[in-house]
Coordinates of C-alpha atoms in Angstrom, one line a residue:
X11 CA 25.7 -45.6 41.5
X12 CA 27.4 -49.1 41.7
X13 CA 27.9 -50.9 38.5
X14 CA 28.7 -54.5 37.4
X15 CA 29.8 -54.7 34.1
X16 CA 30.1 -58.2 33.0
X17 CA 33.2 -58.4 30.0
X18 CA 33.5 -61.7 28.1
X19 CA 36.1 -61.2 25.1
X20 CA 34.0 -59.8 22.5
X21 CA 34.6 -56.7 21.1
X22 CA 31.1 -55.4 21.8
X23 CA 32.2 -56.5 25.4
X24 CA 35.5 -54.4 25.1
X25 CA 33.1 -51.4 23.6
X26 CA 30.8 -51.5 26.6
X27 CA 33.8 -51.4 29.1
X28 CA 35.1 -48.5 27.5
X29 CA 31.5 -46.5 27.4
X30 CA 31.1 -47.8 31.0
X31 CA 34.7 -46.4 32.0
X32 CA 33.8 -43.0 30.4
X33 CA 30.2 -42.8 32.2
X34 CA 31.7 -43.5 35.3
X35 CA 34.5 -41.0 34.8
X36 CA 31.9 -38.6 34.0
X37 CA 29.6 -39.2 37.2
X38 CA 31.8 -41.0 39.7
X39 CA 29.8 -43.7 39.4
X40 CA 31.9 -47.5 41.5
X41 CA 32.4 -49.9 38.7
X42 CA 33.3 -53.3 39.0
X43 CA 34.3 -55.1 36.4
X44 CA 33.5 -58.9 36.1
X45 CA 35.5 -61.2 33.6
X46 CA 34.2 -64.9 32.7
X47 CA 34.8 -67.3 29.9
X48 CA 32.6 -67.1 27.3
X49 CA 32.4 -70.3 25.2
X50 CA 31.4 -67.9 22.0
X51 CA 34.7 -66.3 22.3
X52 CA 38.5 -67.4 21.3
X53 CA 40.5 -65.6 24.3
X54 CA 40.8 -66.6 27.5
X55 CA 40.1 -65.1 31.2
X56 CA 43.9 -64.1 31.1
X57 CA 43.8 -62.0 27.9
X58 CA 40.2 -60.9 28.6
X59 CA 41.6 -59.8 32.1
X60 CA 45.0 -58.1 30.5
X61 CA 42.5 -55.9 27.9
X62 CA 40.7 -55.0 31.0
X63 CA 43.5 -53.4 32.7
X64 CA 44.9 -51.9 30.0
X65 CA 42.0 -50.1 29.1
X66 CA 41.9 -49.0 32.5
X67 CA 45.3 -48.0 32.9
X68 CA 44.7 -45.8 29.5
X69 CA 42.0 -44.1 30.7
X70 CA 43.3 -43.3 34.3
X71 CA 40.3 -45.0 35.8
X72 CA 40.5 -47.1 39.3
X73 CA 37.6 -50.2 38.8
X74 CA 37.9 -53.2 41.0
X75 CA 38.0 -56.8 38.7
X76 CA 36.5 -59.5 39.9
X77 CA 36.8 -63.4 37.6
X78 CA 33.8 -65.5 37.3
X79 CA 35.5 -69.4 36.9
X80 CA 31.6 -71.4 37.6
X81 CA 30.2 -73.0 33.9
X82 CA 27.4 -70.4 34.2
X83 CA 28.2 -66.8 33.8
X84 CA 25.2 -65.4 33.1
X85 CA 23.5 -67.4 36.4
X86 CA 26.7 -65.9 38.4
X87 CA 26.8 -62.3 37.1
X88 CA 22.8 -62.5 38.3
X89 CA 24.0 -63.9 41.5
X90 CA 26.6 -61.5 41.9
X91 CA 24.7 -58.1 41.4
X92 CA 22.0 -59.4 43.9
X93 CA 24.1 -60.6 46.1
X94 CA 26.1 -57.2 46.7
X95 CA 23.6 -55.1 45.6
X96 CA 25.0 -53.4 42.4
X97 CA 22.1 -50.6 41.2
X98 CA 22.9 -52.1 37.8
X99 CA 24.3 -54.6 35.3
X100 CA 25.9 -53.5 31.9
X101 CA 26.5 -56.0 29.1
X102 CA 27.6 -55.1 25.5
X103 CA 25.8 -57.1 22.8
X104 CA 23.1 -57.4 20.3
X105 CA 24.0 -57.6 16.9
X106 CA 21.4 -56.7 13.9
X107 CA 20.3 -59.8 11.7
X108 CA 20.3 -59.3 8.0
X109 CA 16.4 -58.9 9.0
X110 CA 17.3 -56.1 11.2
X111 CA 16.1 -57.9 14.3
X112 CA 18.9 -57.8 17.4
X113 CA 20.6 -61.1 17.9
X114 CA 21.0 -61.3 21.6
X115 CA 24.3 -64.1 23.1
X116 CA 23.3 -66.8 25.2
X117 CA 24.7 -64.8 28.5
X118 CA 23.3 -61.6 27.6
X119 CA 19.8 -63.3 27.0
X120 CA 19.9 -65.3 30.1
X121 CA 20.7 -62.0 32.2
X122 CA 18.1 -60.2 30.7
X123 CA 15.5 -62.2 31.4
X124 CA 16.7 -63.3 34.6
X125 CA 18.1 -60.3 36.6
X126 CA 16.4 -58.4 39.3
X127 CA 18.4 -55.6 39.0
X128 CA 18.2 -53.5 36.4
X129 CA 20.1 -54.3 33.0
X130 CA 21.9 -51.6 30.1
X131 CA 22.9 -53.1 26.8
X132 CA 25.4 -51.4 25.4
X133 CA 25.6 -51.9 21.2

């Protein structure tokens, strides 16, 4: 399987890439992991990019990165995974209200409801 997993800075980002990595490990599934700025985050591509890599230099795990730089990364993760024909996107997100309802990011939403290809969130 070919995955896309789209990492923006938060932590529930940084948990998704390392739940992806071990899936992947454990299957030998391709993953490719796609950075972009997320406005709802403090750190930049760079340091969202140097997390990335050390995670996957910990883990022993070969994934190819990719940057999204457009204003829209939610419209170019879509893009992307169409485009080149990844079998799916991951995302981490979805925090619980104080009502217990999930609380979905403006990125994550947008993918979700706008993908064709299929879509994990990882909480």
């Amino acid at each position: 399987m070919d995955i896309l997993l789209g990492v923006g800075g938060s932590e529930l980002s940084y948990h998704a890439l390392e739940e992806t990595v071990d899936r992947a490990q454990a299957t030998g599934d391709e993953l490719t992991v796609a950075i972009f700025h997320n406005e709802e985050v403090s750190a930049d591509t760079d340091e969202i990019q140097d997390r990335v890599e050390a995670t996957l230099t910990e883990t022993d795990f070969d994934a190819t990165i990719r940057r999204l730089e457009g204003d829209s990364p939610g419209s170019e993760l879509v893009a992307l995974a169409e485009s080149e024909r990844f079998d799916r996107i991951v995302l981490g997100g979805g925090e619980r209200s104080t009502l217990g309802k999930i609380q979905l990011g403006s990125i994550v939403e947008f993918v979700l409801l706008n993908s064709q290809t299929p879509v994990t969130l990882i909480r």
